[in-house]
Structures are given as structure tokens and as C-alpha cells.
Coordinates of C-alpha atoms and ligand atoms in Angstrom, one line a residue:
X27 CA 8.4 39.9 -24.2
X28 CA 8.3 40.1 -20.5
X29 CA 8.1 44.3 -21.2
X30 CA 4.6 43.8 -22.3
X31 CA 3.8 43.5 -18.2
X32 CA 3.3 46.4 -15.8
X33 CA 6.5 44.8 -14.0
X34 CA 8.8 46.9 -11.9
X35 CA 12.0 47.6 -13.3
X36 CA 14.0 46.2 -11.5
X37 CA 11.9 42.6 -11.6
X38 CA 12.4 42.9 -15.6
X39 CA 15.9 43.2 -14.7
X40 CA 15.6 40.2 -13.0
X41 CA 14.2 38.4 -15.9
X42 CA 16.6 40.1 -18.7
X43 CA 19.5 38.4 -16.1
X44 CA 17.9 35.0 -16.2
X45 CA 17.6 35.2 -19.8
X46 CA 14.2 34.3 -19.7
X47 CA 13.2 35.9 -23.3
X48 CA 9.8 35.2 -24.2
X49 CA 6.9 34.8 -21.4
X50 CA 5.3 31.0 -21.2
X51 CA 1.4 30.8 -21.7
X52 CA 0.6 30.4 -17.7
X53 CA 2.7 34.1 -17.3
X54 CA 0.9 35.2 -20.3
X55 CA -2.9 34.3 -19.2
X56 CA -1.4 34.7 -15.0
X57 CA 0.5 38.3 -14.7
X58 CA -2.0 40.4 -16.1
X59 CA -5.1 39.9 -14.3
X60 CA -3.0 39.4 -10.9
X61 CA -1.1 42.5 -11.2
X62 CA -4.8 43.9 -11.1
X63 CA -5.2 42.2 -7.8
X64 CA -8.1 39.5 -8.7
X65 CA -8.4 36.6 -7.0
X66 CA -6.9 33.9 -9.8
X67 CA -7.6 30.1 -9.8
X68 CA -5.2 28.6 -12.0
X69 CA -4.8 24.9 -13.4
X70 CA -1.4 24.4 -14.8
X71 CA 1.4 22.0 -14.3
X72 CA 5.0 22.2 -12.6
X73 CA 7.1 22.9 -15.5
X74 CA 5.4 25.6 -17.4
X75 CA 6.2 28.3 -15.4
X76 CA 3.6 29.1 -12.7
X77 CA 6.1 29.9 -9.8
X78 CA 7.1 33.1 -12.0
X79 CA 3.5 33.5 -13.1
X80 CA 2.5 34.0 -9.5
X81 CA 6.3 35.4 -8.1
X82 CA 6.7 38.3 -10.3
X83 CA 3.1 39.7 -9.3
X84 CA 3.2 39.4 -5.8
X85 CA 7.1 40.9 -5.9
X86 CA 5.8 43.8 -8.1
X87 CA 2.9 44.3 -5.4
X88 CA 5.7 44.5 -2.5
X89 CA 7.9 46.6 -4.6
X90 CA 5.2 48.9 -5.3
X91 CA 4.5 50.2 -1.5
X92 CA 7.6 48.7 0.7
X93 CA 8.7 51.9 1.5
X94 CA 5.2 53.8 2.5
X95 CA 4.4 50.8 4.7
X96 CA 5.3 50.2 7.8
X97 CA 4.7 46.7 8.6
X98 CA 5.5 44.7 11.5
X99 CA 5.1 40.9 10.2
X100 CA 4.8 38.8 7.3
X101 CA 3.4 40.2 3.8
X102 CA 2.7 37.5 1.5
X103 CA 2.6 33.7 2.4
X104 CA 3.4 31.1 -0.2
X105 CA 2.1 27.4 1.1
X106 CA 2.9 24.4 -0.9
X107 CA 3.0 20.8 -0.2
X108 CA 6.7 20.0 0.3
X109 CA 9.9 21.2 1.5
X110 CA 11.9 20.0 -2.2
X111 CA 9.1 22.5 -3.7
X112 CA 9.8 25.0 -1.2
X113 CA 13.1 25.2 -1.4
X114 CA 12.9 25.3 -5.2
X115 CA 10.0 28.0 -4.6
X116 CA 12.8 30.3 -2.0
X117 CA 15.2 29.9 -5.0
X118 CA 12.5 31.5 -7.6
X119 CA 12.1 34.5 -5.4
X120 CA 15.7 34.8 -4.5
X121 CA 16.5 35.0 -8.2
X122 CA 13.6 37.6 -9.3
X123 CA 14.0 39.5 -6.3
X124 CA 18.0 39.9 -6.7
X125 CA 18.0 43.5 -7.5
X126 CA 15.4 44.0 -4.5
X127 CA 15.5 44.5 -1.2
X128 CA 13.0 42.1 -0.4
X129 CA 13.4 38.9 1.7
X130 CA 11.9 35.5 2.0
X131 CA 11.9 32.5 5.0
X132 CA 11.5 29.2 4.5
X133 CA 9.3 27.4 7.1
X134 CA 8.8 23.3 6.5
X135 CA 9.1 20.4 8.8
X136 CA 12.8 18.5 9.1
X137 CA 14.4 22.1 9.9
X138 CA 15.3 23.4 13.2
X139 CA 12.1 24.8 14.9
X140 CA 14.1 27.3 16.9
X141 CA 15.8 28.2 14.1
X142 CA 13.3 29.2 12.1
X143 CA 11.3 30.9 14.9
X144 CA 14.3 33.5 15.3
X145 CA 14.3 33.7 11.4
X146 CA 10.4 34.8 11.9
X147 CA 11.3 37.4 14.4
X148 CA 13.2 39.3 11.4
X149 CA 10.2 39.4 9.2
X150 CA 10.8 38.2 6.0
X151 CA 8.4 40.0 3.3
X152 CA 7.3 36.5 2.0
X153 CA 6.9 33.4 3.7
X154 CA 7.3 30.3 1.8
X155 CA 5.9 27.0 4.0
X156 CA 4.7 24.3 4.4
X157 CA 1.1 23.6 5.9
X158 CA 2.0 21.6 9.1
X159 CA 5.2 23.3 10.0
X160 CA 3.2 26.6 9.6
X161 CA 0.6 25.5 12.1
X162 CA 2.9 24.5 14.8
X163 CA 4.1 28.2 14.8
X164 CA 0.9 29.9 14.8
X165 CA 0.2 27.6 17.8
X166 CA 3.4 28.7 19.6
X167 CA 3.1 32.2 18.9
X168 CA 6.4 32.8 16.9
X169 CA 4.2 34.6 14.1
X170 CA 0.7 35.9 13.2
X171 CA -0.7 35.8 9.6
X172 CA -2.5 39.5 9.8
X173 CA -0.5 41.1 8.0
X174 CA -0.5 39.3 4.4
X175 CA -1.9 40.7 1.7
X176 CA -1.5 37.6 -0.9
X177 CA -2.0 33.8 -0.1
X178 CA -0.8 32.0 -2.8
X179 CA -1.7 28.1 -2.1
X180 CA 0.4 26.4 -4.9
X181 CA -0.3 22.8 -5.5
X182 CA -3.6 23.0 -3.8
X183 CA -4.8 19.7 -4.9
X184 CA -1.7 17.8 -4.0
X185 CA -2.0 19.4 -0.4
X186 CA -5.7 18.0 -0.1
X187 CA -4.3 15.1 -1.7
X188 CA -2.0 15.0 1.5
X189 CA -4.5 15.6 4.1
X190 CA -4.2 19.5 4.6
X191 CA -7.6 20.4 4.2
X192 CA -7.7 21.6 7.5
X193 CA -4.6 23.0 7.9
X194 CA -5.3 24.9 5.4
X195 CA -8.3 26.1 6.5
X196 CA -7.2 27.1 9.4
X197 CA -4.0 28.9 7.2
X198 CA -6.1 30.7 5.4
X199 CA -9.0 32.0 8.3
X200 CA -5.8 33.4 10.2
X201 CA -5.0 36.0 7.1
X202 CA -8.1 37.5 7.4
X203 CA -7.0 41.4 6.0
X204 CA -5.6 39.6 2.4
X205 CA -6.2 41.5 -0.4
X206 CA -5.3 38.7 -3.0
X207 CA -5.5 34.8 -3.1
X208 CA -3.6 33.0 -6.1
X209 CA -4.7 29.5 -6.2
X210 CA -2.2 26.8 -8.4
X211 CA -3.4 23.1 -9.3
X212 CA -1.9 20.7 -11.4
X213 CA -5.4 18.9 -11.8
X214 CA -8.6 20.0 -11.9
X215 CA -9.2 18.4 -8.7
X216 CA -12.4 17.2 -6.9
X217 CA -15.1 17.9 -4.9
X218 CA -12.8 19.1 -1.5
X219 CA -11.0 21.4 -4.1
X220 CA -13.8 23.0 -5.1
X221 CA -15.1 23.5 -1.5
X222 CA -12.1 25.0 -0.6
X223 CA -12.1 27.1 -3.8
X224 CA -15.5 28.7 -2.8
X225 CA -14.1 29.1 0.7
X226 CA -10.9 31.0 -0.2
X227 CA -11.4 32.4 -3.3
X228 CA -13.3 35.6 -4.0
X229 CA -14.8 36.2 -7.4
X230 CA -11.8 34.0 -9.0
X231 CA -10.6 34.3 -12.7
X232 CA -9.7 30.9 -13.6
X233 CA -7.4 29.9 -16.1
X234 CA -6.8 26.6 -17.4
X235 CA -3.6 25.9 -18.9
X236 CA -2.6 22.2 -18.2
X237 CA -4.5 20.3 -21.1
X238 CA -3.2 16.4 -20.1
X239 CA -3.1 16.1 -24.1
X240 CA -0.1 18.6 -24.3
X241 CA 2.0 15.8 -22.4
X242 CA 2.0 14.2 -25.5
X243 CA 3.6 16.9 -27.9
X244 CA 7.3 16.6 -26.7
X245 CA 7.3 13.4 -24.9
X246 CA 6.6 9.8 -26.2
X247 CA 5.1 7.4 -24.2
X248 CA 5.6 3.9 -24.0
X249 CA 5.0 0.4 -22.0
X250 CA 6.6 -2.7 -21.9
X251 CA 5.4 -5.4 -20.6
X252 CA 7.2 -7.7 -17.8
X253 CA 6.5 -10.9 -15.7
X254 CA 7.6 -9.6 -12.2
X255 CA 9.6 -7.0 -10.3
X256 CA 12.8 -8.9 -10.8
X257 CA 12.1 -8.8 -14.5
X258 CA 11.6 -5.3 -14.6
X259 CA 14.8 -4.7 -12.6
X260 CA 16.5 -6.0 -15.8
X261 CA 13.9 -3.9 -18.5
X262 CA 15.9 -0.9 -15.9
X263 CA 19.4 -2.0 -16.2
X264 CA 19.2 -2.6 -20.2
X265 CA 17.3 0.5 -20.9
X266 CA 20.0 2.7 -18.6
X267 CA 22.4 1.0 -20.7
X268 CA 20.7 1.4 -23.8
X269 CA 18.6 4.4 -23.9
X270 CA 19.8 7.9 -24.8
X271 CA 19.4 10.6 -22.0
X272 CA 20.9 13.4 -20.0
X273 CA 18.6 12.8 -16.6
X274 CA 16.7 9.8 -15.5
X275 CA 13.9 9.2 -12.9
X276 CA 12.5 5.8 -11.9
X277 CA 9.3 6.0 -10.4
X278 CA 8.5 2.7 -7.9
X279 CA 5.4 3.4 -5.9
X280 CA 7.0 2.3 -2.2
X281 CA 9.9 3.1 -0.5
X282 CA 10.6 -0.7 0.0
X283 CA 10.9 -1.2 -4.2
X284 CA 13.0 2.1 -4.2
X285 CA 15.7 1.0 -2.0
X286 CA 15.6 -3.0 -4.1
X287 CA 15.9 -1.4 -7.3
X288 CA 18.7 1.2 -5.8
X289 CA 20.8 -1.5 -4.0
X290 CA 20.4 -3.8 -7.6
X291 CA 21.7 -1.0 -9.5
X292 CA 24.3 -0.1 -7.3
X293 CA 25.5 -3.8 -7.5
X294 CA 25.8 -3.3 -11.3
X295 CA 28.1 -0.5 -10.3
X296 CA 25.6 2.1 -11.5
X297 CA 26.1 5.5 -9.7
X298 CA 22.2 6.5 -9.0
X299 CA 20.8 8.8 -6.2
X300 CA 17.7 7.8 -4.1
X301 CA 14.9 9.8 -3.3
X302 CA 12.6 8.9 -0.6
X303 CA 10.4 10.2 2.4
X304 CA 12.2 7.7 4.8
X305 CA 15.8 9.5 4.2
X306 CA 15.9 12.3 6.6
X307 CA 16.0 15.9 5.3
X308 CA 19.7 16.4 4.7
X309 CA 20.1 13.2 2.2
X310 CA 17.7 14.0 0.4
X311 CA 18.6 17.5 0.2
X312 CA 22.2 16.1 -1.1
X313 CA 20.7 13.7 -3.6
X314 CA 18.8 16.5 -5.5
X315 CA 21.3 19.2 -5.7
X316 CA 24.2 15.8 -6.6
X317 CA 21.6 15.1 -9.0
X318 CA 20.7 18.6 -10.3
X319 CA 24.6 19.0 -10.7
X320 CA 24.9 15.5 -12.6
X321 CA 26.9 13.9 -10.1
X322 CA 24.8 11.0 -11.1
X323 CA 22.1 10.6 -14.3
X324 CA 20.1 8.5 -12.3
X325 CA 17.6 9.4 -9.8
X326 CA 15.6 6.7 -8.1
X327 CA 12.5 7.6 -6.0
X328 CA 8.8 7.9 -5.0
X329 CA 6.6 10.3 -6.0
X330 CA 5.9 12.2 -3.1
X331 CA 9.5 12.5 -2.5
X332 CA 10.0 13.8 -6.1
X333 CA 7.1 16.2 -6.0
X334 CA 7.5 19.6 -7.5
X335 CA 11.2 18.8 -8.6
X336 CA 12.9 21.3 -11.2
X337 CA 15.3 19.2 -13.0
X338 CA 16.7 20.2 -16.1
X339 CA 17.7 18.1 -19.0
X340 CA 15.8 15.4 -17.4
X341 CA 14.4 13.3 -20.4
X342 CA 13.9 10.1 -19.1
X343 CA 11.3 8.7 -17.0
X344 CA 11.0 5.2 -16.2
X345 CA 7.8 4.1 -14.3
X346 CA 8.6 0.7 -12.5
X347 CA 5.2 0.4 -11.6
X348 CA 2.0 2.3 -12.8
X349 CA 1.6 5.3 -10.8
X350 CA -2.1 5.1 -9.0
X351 CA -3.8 7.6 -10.4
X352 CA -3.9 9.6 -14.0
X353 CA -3.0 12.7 -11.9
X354 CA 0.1 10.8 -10.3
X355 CA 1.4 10.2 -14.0
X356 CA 1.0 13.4 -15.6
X357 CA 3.3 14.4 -12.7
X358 CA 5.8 12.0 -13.1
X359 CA 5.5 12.7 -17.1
X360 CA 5.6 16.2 -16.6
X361 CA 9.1 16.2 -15.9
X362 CA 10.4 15.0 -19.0
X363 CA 10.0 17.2 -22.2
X364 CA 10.1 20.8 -20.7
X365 CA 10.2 24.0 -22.8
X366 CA 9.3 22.0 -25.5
X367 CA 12.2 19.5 -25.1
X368 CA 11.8 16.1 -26.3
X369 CA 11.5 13.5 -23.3
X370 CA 10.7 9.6 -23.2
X371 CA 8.6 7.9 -20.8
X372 CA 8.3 4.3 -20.4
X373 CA 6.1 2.0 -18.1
X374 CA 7.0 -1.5 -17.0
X375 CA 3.6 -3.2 -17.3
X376 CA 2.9 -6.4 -15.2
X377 CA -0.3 -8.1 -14.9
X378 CA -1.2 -6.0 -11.7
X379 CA -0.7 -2.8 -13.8
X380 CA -2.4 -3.7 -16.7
X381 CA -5.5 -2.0 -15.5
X382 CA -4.2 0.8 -14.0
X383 CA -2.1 1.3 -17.2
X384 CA -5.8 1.2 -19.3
X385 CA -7.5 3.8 -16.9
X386 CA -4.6 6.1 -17.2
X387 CA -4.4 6.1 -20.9
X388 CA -8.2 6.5 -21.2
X389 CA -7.8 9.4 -18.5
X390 CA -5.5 10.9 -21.0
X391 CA -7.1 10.0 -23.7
X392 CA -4.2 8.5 -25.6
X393 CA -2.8 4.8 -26.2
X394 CA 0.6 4.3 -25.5
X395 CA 3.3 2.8 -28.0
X396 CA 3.6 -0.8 -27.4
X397 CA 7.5 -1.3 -27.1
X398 CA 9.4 -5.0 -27.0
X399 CA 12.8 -5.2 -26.2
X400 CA 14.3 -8.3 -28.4
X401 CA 16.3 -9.7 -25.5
X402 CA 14.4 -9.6 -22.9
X403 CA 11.1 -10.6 -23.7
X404 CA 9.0 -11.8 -21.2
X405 CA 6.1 -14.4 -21.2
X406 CA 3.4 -12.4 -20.1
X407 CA 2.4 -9.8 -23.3
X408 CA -0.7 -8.3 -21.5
X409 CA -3.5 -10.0 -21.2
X410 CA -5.2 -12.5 -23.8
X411 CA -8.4 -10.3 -24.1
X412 CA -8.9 -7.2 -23.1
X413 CA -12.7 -5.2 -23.0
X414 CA -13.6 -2.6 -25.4
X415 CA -12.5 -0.2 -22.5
X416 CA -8.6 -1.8 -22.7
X417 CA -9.0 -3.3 -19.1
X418 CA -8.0 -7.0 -18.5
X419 CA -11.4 -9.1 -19.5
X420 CA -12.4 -11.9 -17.8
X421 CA -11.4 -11.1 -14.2
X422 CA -14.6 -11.1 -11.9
X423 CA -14.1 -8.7 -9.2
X424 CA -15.8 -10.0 -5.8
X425 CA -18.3 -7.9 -4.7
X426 CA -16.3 -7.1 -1.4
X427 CA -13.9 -6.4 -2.8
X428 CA -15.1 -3.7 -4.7
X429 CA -16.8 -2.4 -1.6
X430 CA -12.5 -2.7 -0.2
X431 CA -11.4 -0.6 -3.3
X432 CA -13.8 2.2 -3.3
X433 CA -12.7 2.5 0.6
X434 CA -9.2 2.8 -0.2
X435 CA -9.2 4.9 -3.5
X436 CA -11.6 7.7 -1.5
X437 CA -8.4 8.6 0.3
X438 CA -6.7 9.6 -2.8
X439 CA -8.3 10.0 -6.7
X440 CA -7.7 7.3 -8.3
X441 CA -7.9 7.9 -12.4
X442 CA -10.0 4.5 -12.3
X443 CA -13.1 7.4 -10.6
X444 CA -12.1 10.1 -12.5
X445 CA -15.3 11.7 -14.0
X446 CA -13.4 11.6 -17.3
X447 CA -13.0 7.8 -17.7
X448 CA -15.9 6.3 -19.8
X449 CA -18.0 3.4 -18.7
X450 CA -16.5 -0.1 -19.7
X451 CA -18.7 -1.1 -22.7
X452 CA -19.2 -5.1 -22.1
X453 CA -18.0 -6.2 -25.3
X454 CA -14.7 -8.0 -25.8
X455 CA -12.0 -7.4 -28.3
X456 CA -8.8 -9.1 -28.4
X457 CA -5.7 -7.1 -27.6
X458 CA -4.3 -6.5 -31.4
X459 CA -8.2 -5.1 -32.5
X460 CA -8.5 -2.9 -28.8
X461 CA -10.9 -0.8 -30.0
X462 CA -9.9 2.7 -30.6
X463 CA -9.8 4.5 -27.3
X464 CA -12.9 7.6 -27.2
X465 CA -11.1 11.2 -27.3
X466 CA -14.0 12.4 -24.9
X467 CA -12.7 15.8 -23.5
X468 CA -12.4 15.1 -19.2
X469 CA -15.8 16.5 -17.7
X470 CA -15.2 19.9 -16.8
X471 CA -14.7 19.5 -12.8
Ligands
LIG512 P1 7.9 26.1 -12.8 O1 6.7 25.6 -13.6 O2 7.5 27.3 -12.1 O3 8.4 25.0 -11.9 O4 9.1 26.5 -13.8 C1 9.8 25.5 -14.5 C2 11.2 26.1 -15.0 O5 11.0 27.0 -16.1 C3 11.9 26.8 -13.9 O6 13.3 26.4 -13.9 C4 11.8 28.3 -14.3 O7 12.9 29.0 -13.9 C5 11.8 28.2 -15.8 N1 11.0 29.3 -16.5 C6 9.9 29.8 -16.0 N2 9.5 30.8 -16.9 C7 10.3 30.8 -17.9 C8 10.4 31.6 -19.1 N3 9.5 32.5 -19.4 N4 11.5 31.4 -19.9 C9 12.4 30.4 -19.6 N5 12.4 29.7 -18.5 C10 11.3 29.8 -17.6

């Protein structure tokens, strides 16, 4: 019961309209100690209900003095990685804040500059932005930052993962007089998250609420494996045709694979939408809400396009390749079985994604069902022998090589470093006796 809060009437109003009933665990373990005013770190994923475990404290901190105040800029700034999740974000607050007289701005690149500047000039209560839009109008003067009381940085890790450390920095030095930082990650993160954690966090309560094994509970997890991306373009078409589902997303990790796959469907006369950071602002606005409406069940697109999307009844997700990191799939999984909702994720497995596949399952400590489809089974079945630690045996890696991947993973966490992933032992087992994978709980970052 969302009564159990110290929550302003009128924001359990609010709830009682959206008939949200019963509180999920990240508002359970969330509203309490922020309604106190503590500094909260918080690991949980999109999906189980951090925007209103974050929302409905900082609204019942605005309601509570908006009238005794007199304030002459911006209260409460909400930064987040992209403009789909702040847009999603402005929606969250327009809905709790709909018997309010409280206002939000939305700030984020691919909007009109000018526009936006006037919209700062009327002082919304709470910002909602992204970190490089936001910069560019500190630097040009259209707003200052002294004035907020609560920072909430949601999806912190996926901004460092995107190259705001800085940025945010910077963000976070210029509202000096806060009062409260709320801090939201879908991982545990790394070393730069923890820096920045020590930097902008005082005395923080953290809660963990994003166990990677509770992906498993409502949604079932499969691969299947194919010889090349043209065979995989069929594994899409037949499961499309074949599979049962409201919503579908097919991951393909480039933009170039996103618009092959889109054009092959659209040949078969499938109606699909495509989701990609090359589109400019307005189509890919249009794609989400014609997708979100069901003017299409199929969404194809990459994942930093798709970040942070809300989708409901979306309970397929098809990964055409393996995404790069653990922390990429539990994002694209976390779509799919929401509110306890029974979802299906599948992974297209070629030889270049056996590997990748391994580390992920060992990052999630699970091993995924191994599915065949009848009529359109492929040569390649994984490979002949795998090590102990499921990985493709027999495959020397050059030494430079290595020295070439360790350069290129640093930019992003790969789930082959992750902390969590247990050290290959040598010996070889063949793929029907893979040893059973180690439930070793992630090191605690
Ligand atoms: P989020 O994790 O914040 O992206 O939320 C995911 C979805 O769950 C959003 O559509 C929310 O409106 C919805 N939601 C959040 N909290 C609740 C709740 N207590 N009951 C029902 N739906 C909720």
C-alpha cells in the first residue's frame, strides 16, 4: 500500500489514479529513507519501478515547501543518459504531479536550443536532461544550477558508459547548495562509478535490488545457433511467424545490421519500426510512440537507441547478435517479463558469438536452453569442444591481439572482465558434458 509512505495527498492521489496498488521492492527499500533526505545509491534495473521510487520523493520534497519559498531557478535536476529515457522520465512526473502545480522541462540534444532556453526562463521546478545538452546551457548562460536541492543521476553507469564522466562532474560541482543526491544504476558498475560515487554522494544508503538471477524468474532464455547473418535473418522471419507475442525487439549491435534486417523484413511484407541513433530525433520519436500504440509488434534496433524504453506487453526479445557485455544483455532482457510477466528471450549464436554468449551466461550465472528449430537447422551447432569455462576450446589467441582487445574493451565493460567471471580452468569437455557452470555470487563491486 502506497499509504504506508509519508506521501503528500495529493501524490497518493496520483498513485490511486494510475492504479498503481501495491508498491514494488525498489519504492519499498527507496521512498522511505529518501523522504528522510539521505543521500541514496541505488542498484536496480529499468522496469522495476525506480523512476517512482525516486519521483514521488523529490515531488513530496517540492510539495512540502513550494509555497514558503521563493525561488528564482530550477529546484531539482534529473540527468539521465538519453532523450527516449527523458522523455519517458517528463511523462512519470507529469503523471504523479497531475494534481500539483508543479512543472518540469525537458533539456536533451536534437531539440531546438532556443526553444528550450525560453522554456528555462519560466523555471520549471524540475529539470529533466541530458548531460551534454545541459552543459551547452550552463555555458551560454540560459540557467544556473544553484538553486537545486536534489540531483538525481539515473542510469549513472550507463552515462559513464557513454563518456559523461566529466560532464557530470562538472553537473554536479555547479549545484553546490543540494540538499539530496539520488544516485540509480542498473549495474554495479566499475571503478569510475565508484569514484564518482565518493565524489557525489554524501554518507549514501545503498540499496541493491537488481539481483541479475531475478532475470531468470519470468523470462526464459534461449540460443540457437546459426551459420551467418543471412541465416539468422531467416531464424527472425520464422520465429516472427512462429513465436507467440504481443511486442518484439531485435537487438543487432550496429546500425548497418539494423537497417539489413529492417529492409529484409519489410520485403517479407512485415510491418516493423526501426530504432536507431542515425534516424534523427523526430523518427525515432514516431517509431516508439507507433510502436508503444501497436501500430507495429515489431521493433528493430540498437541498444543505445533502445535504452531506458518503457514498453508494455513487450515479451519478446530477439538478440541477432550477442550483446557485448553481460550488462548490455541484462538490459536488453530486462524488457521482457515485467511485473512478473512471462517474457522469452532468444539469442542467434554464430561462431563469433559463441564466446561472448559463454561469458554472459557465466556473468549471470545461468546456462541458457539450447533451442533447434527443425527446419532450419544450420551446420554449425557450437563448437566441437568447448573448456570447462563453456568458451570455444582450441582457438589460440595471438598475443597482440589480446594486447588489441584489452585496448578496446577498456572503453566499455565488457562481461569477458567482469570481476564476476571465474578463471577458465584448462581442462576440456566436450559440448553435451560442459561442465556445470559455478553459481559464484558476482564480487561485490
Ligand atoms: P521504471 O522502472 O521506473 O521504468 O518503471 C517501469 C514501469 O512500471 C512504468 O511504466 C511505471 O509506470 C510502472 N510502475 C512503477 N511502479 C509501479 C507500481 N508500484 N505498480 C504498478 N506499476 C508501476
Amino acid at each position: 500500500m502506497f499509504s504506508q509512505f509519508a506521501l503528500h495527498e495529493r501524490l497518493l492521489k496520483a498513485v490511486a489514479e494510475l492504479n498503481f496498488t501495491e508498491p514494488t521492492p525498489v519504492q519499498v527499500a527507496a521512498i522511505p529513507p529518501a523522504l528522510e533526505g539521505r543521500d541514496l545509491r541505488v542498484t536496480a534495473q529499468t522496469g522495476s519501478g525506480k523512476t517512482a521510487a525516486f519521483l514521488l520523493p523529490l515531488l513530496n520534497r517540492l510539495l512540502g515547501d513550494a509555497n514558503s519559498k521563493k525561488r528564482t531557478d530550477v529546484r531539482s535536476l534529473i540527468l539521465l543518459p538519453t532523450r527516449e529515457l527523458a522523455q519517458q522520465t517528463l511523462k512519470e512526473v507529469e503523471r504523479f504531479s497531475q494534481f500539483t502545480f508543479i512543472k518540469a522541462g525537458l533539456v536533451t540534444g536534437g531539440e531546438d536550443f532556443k526553444e528550450q532556453a525560453a522554456l528555462l526562463r519560466k523555471q520549471p521546478d524540475i529539470l529533466i536532461a541530458t548531460p551534454g545538452r545541459l552543459l551547452e546551457h550552463l555555458n551560454a548562460g540560459s540557467l544556473s544550477l544553484k538553486e537545486v536541492e536534489v540531483l538525481v543521476l539515473d542510469e549513472a553507469d550507463r552515462m559513464l558508459d557513454m563518456g559523461f564522466a566529466e560532464d557530470i562532474e562538472r553537473i554536479t560541482s555547479e549545484c553546490a547548495n543540494r540538499q539530496q543526491t539520488l544516485l540509480f544504476s542498473a549495474t554495479g558498475g566499475g571503478k569510475v562509478l565508484r569514484e564518482m560515487i565518493a565524489k557525489v554522494l554524501r554518507e549514501p544508503t545503498h540499496l541493491k535490488l537488481n539481483s541479475v538471477d531475478q532475470l531468470s524468474e519470468t523470462t526464459v532464455q534461449q540460443i540457437i545457433t546459426a551459420d551467418d547473418p543471412v541465416h539468422k535473418e531467416r531464424l527472425v522471419q520464422w520465429l516472427l511467424s512462429n513465436e507467440t507475442y504481443r511486442k518484439a525487439i531485435v537487438f543487432c549491435n550496429t546500425r548497418t545490421q539494423v537497417d539489413r534486417l529492417y529492409g529484409h523484413l519489410v520485403a517479407l511484407d512485415y510491418k516493423a519500426f526501426v530504432l536507431h541513433s542515425d534516424k534523427d530525433q523526430k523518427d525515432r520519436k514516431q517509431a516508439i510512440d507507433r510502436f508503444r500504440q501497436g501500430g507495429s509488434k515489431v521493433l528493430v534496433a540498437t541498444d543505445v537507441a533502445a535504452r531506458g524504453l518503457d514498453i508494455e506487453d513487450l515479451d519478446l526479445v530477439i538478440n541477432f547478435d550477442m550483446p557485448r557485455s553481460g550488462d548490455e544483455y541484462v538490459h536488453r532482457i530486462g524488457r521482457t517479463g515485467r511485473a512478473g510477466a512471462d517474457g522469452l528471450a532468444i539469442s542467434l549464436i554464430c561462431h563469433n558469438d559463441w564466446n561472448l554468449m559463454s561469458s554472459v551466461e557465466r556473468y549471470l550465472k545461468q546456462r541458457f536452453e539450447r533451442r533447434v528449430i527443425k527446419e532450419l537447422k544450420g551446420s554449425y551447432q557450437g563448437p566441437k569442444n568447448v573448456k570447462a569455462s563453456g568458451k570455444a576450446a582450441g582457438v589460440k589467441k595471438k598475443k597482440s591481439d589480446k594486447k588489441d582487445g584489452a585496448k578496446k574493451s577498456a572503453a566499455k565493460p565488457s562481461a569477458k572482465r567482469r570481476p564476476s567471471a571465474p578463471k577458465a580452468p584448462s581442462a576440456l569437455v566436450s559440448q553435451d558434458g560442459m561442465a556445470p557452470l559455478k553459481r559464484k555470487k558476482p564480487a561485490a563491486e
